[in-house]
Amino acid sequence: MKAVNDRCMALCSQIKQLQQESRDFQDEITEIQKKRLEMKRLTHEKMKEMDELMSKTGNPDTGKYKAVLEKGQANLEKYKKMTVMTQNVLRGILLACKINWLDDPKLRDIVMTLEEIPISD
């Protein structure tokens, strides 16, 4: 009976020891999770700071490029209008002269090229 009692006491103390180790491991896991969340928060803050710095330093250049881009767009529109006008004048000349452009290979190529160039947006 004493042997059974001693064995039971040994098992109980071993259970207590294992429970304590389990609690210690759980505490370590909790601490690691807290550290991980803190690192994640710090990473997000640093990324925000980097984005803000990039946007601050990028703005002056963006203004320059925007102005150049707008000027380029205006030039493109101007030349598109000139091209459309030239196409229309050439078409008008061909129609007014009543030239049979299908018989002349050079005129046929010019007229077919006019069809390929878009007239307007």
PDB file of C-alpha atoms in Angstrom:
ATOM      1  CA  MET A   1       0.000   0.000   0.000  1.00  0.00           C
ATOM      2  CA  LYS A   2       2.853   2.328   0.880  1.00  0.00           C
ATOM      3  CA  ALA A   3       4.476   1.574  -2.471  1.00  0.00           C
ATOM      4  CA  VAL A   4       1.261   2.463  -4.305  1.00  0.00           C
ATOM      5  CA  ASN A   5       0.944   5.649  -2.260  1.00  0.00           C
ATOM      6  CA  ASP A   6       4.575   6.598  -2.999  1.00  0.00           C
ATOM      7  CA  ARG A   7       4.044   5.851  -6.670  1.00  0.00           C
ATOM      8  CA  CYS A   8       0.885   8.011  -6.684  1.00  0.00           C
ATOM      9  CA  MET A   9       2.732  10.865  -4.974  1.00  0.00           C
ATOM     10  CA  ALA A  10       5.582  10.618  -7.487  1.00  0.00           C
ATOM     11  CA  LEU A  11       3.119  10.716 -10.382  1.00  0.00           C
ATOM     12  CA  CYS A  12       1.293  13.703  -8.868  1.00  0.00           C
ATOM     13  CA  SER A  13       4.524  15.633  -8.416  1.00  0.00           C
ATOM     14  CA  GLN A  14       5.537  14.738 -11.986  1.00  0.00           C
ATOM     15  CA  ILE A  15       2.127  15.977 -13.236  1.00  0.00           C
ATOM     16  CA  LYS A  16       2.588  19.236 -11.311  1.00  0.00           C
ATOM     17  CA  GLN A  17       6.062  19.648 -12.762  1.00  0.00           C
ATOM     18  CA  LEU A  18       4.786  19.027 -16.315  1.00  0.00           C
ATOM     19  CA  GLN A  19       1.886  21.439 -15.783  1.00  0.00           C
ATOM     20  CA  GLN A  20       4.334  24.093 -14.617  1.00  0.00           C
ATOM     21  CA  GLU A  21       6.546  23.481 -17.664  1.00  0.00           C
ATOM     22  CA  SER A  22       3.455  23.721 -19.872  1.00  0.00           C
ATOM     23  CA  ARG A  23       2.527  27.077 -18.286  1.00  0.00           C
ATOM     24  CA  ASP A  24       6.096  28.305 -18.768  1.00  0.00           C
ATOM     25  CA  PHE A  25       6.045  27.296 -22.435  1.00  0.00           C
ATOM     26  CA  GLN A  26       2.654  28.958 -22.885  1.00  0.00           C
ATOM     27  CA  ASP A  27       4.030  32.146 -21.313  1.00  0.00           C
ATOM     28  CA  GLU A  28       7.011  32.032 -23.679  1.00  0.00           C
ATOM     29  CA  ILE A  29       4.671  31.575 -26.652  1.00  0.00           C
ATOM     30  CA  THR A  30       2.585  34.532 -25.500  1.00  0.00           C
ATOM     31  CA  GLU A  31       5.702  36.706 -25.161  1.00  0.00           C
ATOM     32  CA  ILE A  32       6.917  35.687 -28.615  1.00  0.00           C
ATOM     33  CA  GLN A  33       3.493  36.516 -30.092  1.00  0.00           C
ATOM     34  CA  LYS A  34       3.570  39.928 -28.407  1.00  0.00           C
ATOM     35  CA  LYS A  35       7.038  40.598 -29.810  1.00  0.00           C
ATOM     36  CA  ARG A  36       5.923  39.479 -33.268  1.00  0.00           C
ATOM     37  CA  LEU A  37       2.910  41.813 -33.179  1.00  0.00           C
ATOM     38  CA  GLU A  38       5.119  44.670 -31.999  1.00  0.00           C
ATOM     39  CA  MET A  39       7.565  43.996 -34.849  1.00  0.00           C
ATOM     40  CA  LYS A  40       4.670  43.923 -37.306  1.00  0.00           C
ATOM     41  CA  ARG A  41       3.380  47.254 -35.992  1.00  0.00           C
ATOM     42  CA  LEU A  42       6.851  48.811 -36.211  1.00  0.00           C
ATOM     43  CA  THR A  43       7.263  47.495 -39.747  1.00  0.00           C
ATOM     44  CA  HIS A  44       3.978  49.089 -40.796  1.00  0.00           C
ATOM     45  CA  GLU A  45       5.002  52.394 -39.201  1.00  0.00           C
ATOM     46  CA  LYS A  46       8.363  52.363 -40.992  1.00  0.00           C
ATOM     47  CA  MET A  47       6.668  51.528 -44.302  1.00  0.00           C
ATOM     48  CA  LYS A  48       4.310  54.487 -43.804  1.00  0.00           C
ATOM     49  CA  GLU A  49       7.253  56.763 -43.070  1.00  0.00           C
ATOM     50  CA  MET A  50       9.056  55.533 -46.178  1.00  0.00           C
ATOM     51  CA  ASP A  51       5.954  56.106 -48.318  1.00  0.00           C
ATOM     52  CA  GLU A  52       5.591  59.632 -46.930  1.00  0.00           C
ATOM     53  CA  LEU A  53       9.250  60.394 -47.623  1.00  0.00           C
ATOM     54  CA  MET A  54       8.994  58.997 -51.143  1.00  0.00           C
ATOM     55  CA  SER A  55       5.866  61.039 -51.843  1.00  0.00           C
ATOM     56  CA  LYS A  56       7.499  64.214 -50.478  1.00  0.00           C
ATOM     57  CA  THR A  57      10.648  63.784 -52.536  1.00  0.00           C
ATOM     58  CA  GLY A  58       8.750  62.642 -55.613  1.00  0.00           C
ATOM     59  CA  ASN A  59       6.356  65.609 -55.828  1.00  0.00           C
ATOM     60  CA  PRO A  60       8.675  68.263 -57.359  1.00  0.00           C
ATOM     61  CA  ASP A  61       9.764  65.924 -60.139  1.00  0.00           C
ATOM     62  CA  THR A  62       6.186  64.868 -60.740  1.00  0.00           C
ATOM     63  CA  GLY A  63       5.221  68.497 -61.311  1.00  0.00           C
ATOM     64  CA  LYS A  64       7.982  68.909 -63.898  1.00  0.00           C
ATOM     65  CA  TYR A  65       7.022  65.734 -65.703  1.00  0.00           C
ATOM     66  CA  LYS A  66       3.359  66.672 -65.597  1.00  0.00           C
ATOM     67  CA  ALA A  67       4.054  70.024 -67.253  1.00  0.00           C
ATOM     68  CA  VAL A  68       6.179  68.390 -69.949  1.00  0.00           C
ATOM     69  CA  LEU A  69       3.540  65.717 -70.481  1.00  0.00           C
ATOM     70  CA  GLU A  70       0.784  68.326 -70.853  1.00  0.00           C
ATOM     71  CA  LYS A  71       2.902  70.261 -73.347  1.00  0.00           C
ATOM     72  CA  GLY A  72       3.549  67.072 -75.298  1.00  0.00           C
ATOM     73  CA  GLN A  73      -0.174  66.242 -75.292  1.00  0.00           C
ATOM     74  CA  ALA A  74      -0.977  69.729 -76.599  1.00  0.00           C
ATOM     75  CA  ASN A  75       1.595  69.342 -79.393  1.00  0.00           C
ATOM     76  CA  LEU A  76       0.193  65.929 -80.252  1.00  0.00           C
ATOM     77  CA  GLU A  77      -3.340  67.340 -80.489  1.00  0.00           C
ATOM     78  CA  LYS A  78      -2.098  70.189 -82.685  1.00  0.00           C
ATOM     79  CA  TYR A  79      -0.401  67.800 -85.100  1.00  0.00           C
ATOM     80  CA  LYS A  80      -3.412  65.478 -85.116  1.00  0.00           C
ATOM     81  CA  LYS A  81      -5.619  68.391 -86.158  1.00  0.00           C
ATOM     82  CA  MET A  82      -3.126  69.372 -88.854  1.00  0.00           C
ATOM     83  CA  THR A  83      -3.042  65.781 -90.126  1.00  0.00           C
ATOM     84  CA  VAL A  84      -6.828  65.565 -90.232  1.00  0.00           C
ATOM     85  CA  MET A  85      -7.017  68.882 -92.063  1.00  0.00           C
ATOM     86  CA  THR A  86      -4.397  67.764 -94.585  1.00  0.00           C
ATOM     87  CA  GLN A  87      -6.228  64.475 -95.136  1.00  0.00           C
ATOM     88  CA  ASN A  88      -9.506  66.279 -95.702  1.00  0.00           C
ATOM     89  CA  VAL A  89      -7.913  68.741 -98.149  1.00  0.00           C
ATOM     90  CA  LEU A  90      -6.294  65.888-100.087  1.00  0.00           C
ATOM     91  CA  ARG A  91      -9.580  63.983-100.201  1.00  0.00           C
ATOM     92  CA  GLY A  92     -11.359  67.118-101.373  1.00  0.00           C
ATOM     93  CA  ILE A  93      -8.788  67.667-104.125  1.00  0.00           C
ATOM     94  CA  LEU A  94      -9.111  64.067-105.303  1.00  0.00           C
ATOM     95  CA  LEU A  95     -12.906  64.286-105.335  1.00  0.00           C
ATOM     96  CA  ALA A  96     -13.010  67.748-106.953  1.00  0.00           C
ATOM     97  CA  CYS A  97     -10.646  66.772-109.757  1.00  0.00           C
ATOM     98  CA  LYS A  98     -12.700  63.640-110.416  1.00  0.00           C
ATOM     99  CA  ILE A  99      -9.493  61.650-110.772  1.00  0.00           C
ATOM    100  CA  ASN A 100      -9.858  57.896-111.052  1.00  0.00           C
ATOM    101  CA  TRP A 101      -7.396  57.080-108.292  1.00  0.00           C
ATOM    102  CA  LEU A 102      -7.921  53.328-108.679  1.00  0.00           C
ATOM    103  CA  ASP A 103      -6.093  53.315-112.017  1.00  0.00           C
ATOM    104  CA  ASP A 104      -2.991  55.152-110.780  1.00  0.00           C
ATOM    105  CA  PRO A 105      -0.989  52.919-108.362  1.00  0.00           C
ATOM    106  CA  LYS A 106       0.686  55.884-106.609  1.00  0.00           C
ATOM    107  CA  LEU A 107      -2.635  57.650-105.985  1.00  0.00           C
ATOM    108  CA  ARG A 108      -4.206  54.360-104.929  1.00  0.00           C
ATOM    109  CA  ASP A 109      -1.430  53.894-102.332  1.00  0.00           C
ATOM    110  CA  ILE A 110      -1.951  57.453-101.048  1.00  0.00           C
ATOM    111  CA  VAL A 111      -5.724  57.027-100.768  1.00  0.00           C
ATOM    112  CA  MET A 112      -5.373  53.643 -99.074  1.00  0.00           C
ATOM    113  CA  THR A 113      -2.880  55.178 -96.629  1.00  0.00           C
ATOM    114  CA  LEU A 114      -5.436  57.892 -95.825  1.00  0.00           C
ATOM    115  CA  GLU A 115      -7.853  55.148 -94.858  1.00  0.00           C
ATOM    116  CA  GLU A 116      -5.326  53.677 -92.400  1.00  0.00           C
ATOM    117  CA  ILE A 117      -4.657  56.964 -90.584  1.00  0.00           C
ATOM    118  CA  PRO A 118      -7.366  57.643 -88.015  1.00  0.00           C
ATOM    119  CA  ILE A 119      -9.254  60.852 -88.744  1.00  0.00           C
ATOM    120  CA  SER A 120     -10.217  61.684 -85.158  1.00  0.00           C
ATOM    121  CA  ASP A 121     -10.459  60.169 -81.717  1.00  0.00           C
TER     122      ASP A 121
END
